[in-house]
Coordinates of C-alpha atoms in Angstrom, one line a residue:
X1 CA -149.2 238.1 117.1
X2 CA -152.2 236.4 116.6
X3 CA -151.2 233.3 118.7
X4 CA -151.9 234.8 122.0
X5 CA -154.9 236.7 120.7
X6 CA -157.5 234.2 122.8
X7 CA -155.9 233.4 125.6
X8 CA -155.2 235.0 129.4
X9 CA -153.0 233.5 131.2
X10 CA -153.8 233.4 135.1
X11 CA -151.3 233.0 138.3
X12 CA -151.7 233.9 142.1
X13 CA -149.5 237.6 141.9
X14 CA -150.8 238.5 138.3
X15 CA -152.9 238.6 135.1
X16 CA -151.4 239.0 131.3
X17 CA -154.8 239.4 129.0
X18 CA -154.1 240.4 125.2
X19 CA -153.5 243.8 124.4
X20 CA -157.3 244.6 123.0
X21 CA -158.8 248.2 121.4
X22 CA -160.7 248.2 124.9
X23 CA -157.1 249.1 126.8
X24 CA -155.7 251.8 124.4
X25 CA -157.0 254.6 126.5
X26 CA -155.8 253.8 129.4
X27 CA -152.7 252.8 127.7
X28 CA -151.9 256.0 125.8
X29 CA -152.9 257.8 129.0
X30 CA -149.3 255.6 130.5
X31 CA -147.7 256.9 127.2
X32 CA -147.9 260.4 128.1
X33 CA -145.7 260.3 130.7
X34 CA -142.4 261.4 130.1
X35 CA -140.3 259.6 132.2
X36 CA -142.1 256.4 130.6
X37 CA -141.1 257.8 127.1
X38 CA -137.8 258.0 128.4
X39 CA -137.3 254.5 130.0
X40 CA -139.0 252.8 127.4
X41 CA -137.4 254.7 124.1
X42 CA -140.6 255.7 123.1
X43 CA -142.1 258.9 121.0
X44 CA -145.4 260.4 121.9
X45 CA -147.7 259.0 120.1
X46 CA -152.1 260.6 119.4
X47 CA -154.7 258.7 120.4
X48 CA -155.7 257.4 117.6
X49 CA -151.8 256.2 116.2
X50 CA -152.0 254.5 119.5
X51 CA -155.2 252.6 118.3
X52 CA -153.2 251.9 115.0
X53 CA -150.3 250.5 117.0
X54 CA -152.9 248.5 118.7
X55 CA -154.3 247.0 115.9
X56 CA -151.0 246.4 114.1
X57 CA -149.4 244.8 116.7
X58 CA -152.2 242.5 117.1
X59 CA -151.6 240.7 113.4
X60 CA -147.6 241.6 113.7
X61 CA -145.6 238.1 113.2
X62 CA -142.7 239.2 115.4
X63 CA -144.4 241.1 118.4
X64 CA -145.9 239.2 121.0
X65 CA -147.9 241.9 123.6
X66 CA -150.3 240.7 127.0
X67 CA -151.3 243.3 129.2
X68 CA -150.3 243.2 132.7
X69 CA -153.2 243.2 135.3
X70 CA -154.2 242.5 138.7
X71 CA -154.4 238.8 139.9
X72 CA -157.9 237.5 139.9
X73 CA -159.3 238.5 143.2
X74 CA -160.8 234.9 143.7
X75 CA -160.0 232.7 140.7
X76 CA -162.4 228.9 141.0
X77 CA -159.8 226.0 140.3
X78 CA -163.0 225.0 137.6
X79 CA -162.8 227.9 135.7
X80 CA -162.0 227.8 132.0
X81 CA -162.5 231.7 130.9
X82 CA -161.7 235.3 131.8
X83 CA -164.5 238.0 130.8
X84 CA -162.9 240.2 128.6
X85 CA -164.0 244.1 130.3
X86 CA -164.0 242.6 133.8
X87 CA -161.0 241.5 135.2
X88 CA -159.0 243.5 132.9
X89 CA -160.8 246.9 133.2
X90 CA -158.9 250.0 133.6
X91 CA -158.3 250.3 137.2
X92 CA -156.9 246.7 137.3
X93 CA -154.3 247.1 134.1
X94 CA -150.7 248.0 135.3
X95 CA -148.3 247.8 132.7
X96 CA -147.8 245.7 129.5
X97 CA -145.2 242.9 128.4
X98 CA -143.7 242.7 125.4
X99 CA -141.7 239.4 123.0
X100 CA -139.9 240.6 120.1
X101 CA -138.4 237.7 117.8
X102 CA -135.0 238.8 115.8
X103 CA -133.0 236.5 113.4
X104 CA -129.9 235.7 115.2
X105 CA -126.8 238.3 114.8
X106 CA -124.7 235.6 114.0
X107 CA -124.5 235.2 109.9
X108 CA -122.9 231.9 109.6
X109 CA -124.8 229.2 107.2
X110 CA -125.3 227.5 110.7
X111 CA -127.2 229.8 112.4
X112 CA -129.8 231.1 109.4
X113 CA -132.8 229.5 111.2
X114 CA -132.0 230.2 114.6
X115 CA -133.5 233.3 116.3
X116 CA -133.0 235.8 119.2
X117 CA -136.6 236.8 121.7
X118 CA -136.5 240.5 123.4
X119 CA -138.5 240.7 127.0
X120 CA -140.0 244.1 127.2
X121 CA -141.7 245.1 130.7
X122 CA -143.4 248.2 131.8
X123 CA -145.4 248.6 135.2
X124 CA -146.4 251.7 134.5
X125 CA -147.6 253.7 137.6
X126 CA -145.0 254.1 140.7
X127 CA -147.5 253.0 142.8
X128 CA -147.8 249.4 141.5
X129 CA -143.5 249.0 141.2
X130 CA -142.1 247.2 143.6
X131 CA -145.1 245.2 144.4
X132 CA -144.3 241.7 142.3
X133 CA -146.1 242.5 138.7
X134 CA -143.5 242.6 136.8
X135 CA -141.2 239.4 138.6
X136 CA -144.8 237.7 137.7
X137 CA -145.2 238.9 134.6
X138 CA -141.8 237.7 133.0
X139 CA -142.2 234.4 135.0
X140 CA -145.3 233.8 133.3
X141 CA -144.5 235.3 129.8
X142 CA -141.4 233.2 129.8
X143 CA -143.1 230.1 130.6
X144 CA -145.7 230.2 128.1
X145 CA -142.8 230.9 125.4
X146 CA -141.2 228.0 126.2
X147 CA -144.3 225.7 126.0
X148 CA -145.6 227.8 123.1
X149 CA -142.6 228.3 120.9
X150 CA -143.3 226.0 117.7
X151 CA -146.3 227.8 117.3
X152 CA -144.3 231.2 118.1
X153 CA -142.4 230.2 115.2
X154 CA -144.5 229.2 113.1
X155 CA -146.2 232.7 113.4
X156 CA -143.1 234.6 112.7
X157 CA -142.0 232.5 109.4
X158 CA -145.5 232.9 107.9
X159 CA -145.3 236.4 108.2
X160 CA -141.6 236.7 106.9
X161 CA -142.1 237.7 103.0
X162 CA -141.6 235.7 101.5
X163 CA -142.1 232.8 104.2
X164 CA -139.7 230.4 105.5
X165 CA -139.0 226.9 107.3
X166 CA -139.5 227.9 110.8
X167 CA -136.4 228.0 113.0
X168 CA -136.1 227.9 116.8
X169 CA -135.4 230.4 119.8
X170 CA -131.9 229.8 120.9
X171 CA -131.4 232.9 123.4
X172 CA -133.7 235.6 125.2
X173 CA -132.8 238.8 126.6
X174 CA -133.6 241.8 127.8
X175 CA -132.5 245.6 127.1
X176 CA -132.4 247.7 130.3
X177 CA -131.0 251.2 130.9
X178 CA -128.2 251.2 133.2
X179 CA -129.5 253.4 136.2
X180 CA -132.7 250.6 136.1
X181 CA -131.6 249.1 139.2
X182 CA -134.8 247.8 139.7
X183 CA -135.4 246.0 136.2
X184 CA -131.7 244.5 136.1
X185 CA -132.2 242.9 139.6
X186 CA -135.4 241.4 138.8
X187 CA -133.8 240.2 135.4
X188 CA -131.0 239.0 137.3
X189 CA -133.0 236.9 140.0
X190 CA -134.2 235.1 137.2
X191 CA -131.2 233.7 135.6
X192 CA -130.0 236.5 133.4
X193 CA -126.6 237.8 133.3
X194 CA -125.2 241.0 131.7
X195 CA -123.6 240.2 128.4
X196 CA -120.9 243.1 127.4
X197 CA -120.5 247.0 128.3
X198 CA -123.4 249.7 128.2
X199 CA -124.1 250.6 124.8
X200 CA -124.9 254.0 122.9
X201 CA -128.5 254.5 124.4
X202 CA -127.0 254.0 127.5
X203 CA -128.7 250.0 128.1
X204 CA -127.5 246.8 129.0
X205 CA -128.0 243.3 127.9
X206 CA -129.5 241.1 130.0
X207 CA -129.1 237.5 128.5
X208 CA -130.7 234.0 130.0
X209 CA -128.4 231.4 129.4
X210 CA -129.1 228.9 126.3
X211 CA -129.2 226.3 129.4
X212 CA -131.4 227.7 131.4
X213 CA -133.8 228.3 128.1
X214 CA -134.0 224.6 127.3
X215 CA -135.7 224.0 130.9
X216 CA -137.8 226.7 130.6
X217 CA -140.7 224.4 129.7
X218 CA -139.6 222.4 132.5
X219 CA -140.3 224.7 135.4
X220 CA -144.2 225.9 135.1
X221 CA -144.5 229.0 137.6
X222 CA -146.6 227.8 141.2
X223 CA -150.3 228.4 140.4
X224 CA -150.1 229.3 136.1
X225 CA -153.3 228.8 134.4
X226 CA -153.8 229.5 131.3
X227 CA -157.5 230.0 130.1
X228 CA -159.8 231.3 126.9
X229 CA -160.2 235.1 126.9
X230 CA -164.1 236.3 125.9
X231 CA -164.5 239.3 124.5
X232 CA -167.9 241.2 125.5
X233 CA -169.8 240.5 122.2
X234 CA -168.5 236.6 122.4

């Protein structure tokens, strides 16, 4: 998606920057990793399908993608911009976070404009688990859907072919394989509960209450700051 492409989005445990042609290497480098393959149902991919990927997920209409990074190591309550190269070079990228928009499983008349949103989250190295990133990292993403969703939507329906009325988010989940003990408790500390049995690839679903959904824009995470990304030639 293109909505996100200028914006980083700051808070005291962790950094989401937009996934840029500058992080693929690092990024396939993750990718090679079998047990990542595994956990996050993926195929290995060459270097330069994963700059493809990269590029096509930027102008996607139902993929929304941040990297994950370190926290700013001394962000100025003034500042307006991240530099693009800096706080998002390779040894500071952990992981990536992903929103996937579906229409709604339920075909009724009354449900044509209403749409489902996937939370993906990979920290990738073992060394950075357990550490907060990825608690952060849905925190924030979740929040900024929330405030951001009309023009989410917007995005998806112009990119639907041919385009239509946008609807509205009514329910976000997550898909998590069942030994992920880790992944379902932090899921679970933030409001989601399992809907139904483990399926045929062995996941759960991990569902946030419509409820708790409608607040979301209600509760901004302690110390979110949201702020223009500059690229190096900007």
């Amino acid at each position: 998606m293109r909505v996100n492409e200028h914006t980083a989005i700051s808070t005291p445990r962790v950094l989401l920057v937009p996934y840029e042609h500058r992080h693929v290497l690092k990024y396939h480098g993750w990718m090679q990793d079998p047990a990542i393959q595994e956990a996050t149902a993926s195929e290995p991919l060459t270097l330069e399908e994963e700059y493809a990927n990269q590029e096509s997920w930027r102008t996607s209409h139902d993929k929304l993608t941040f990297i994950v990074c370190q926290p700013l190591p001394d962000p100025a309550p003034e500042s307006k911009h991240v530099a693009g190269g800096e706080v998002d070079s390779p040894d500071r990228m952990v992981g990536d976070i992903n929103f996937f928009i579906y229409p709604s499983d339920d075909d009724s008349e009354e449900s044509r404009h209403l749409y489902e949103g996937e939370v993906d989250i990979m920290i990738a190295d073992e060394a950075n688990r357990s550490k907060g990133f990825g608690r952060a990292a849905v925190t924030a993403l979740l929040y900024y859907i929330a405030r951001h969703s009309e023009a989410i939507m917007n995005e998806y329906a112009n990119g639907l072919q041919p385009p239509v009325v946008a609807g509205r988010l009514v329910l976000v989940m997550a898909r998590i394989k069942a030994e992920n003990a880790g992944s379902i408790a932090l899921f679970r500390s933030l409001g989601f509960e399992q809907r139904g049995e483990v399926n045929y690839f062995g996941e759960i679903k991990m569902v946030l209450p419509e409820q708790q959904f409608d607040t979301l824009a209600e509760k901004m995470p302690a110390g979110y700051v949201e702020m223009e990304y500059r690229r190096p030639d900007q």
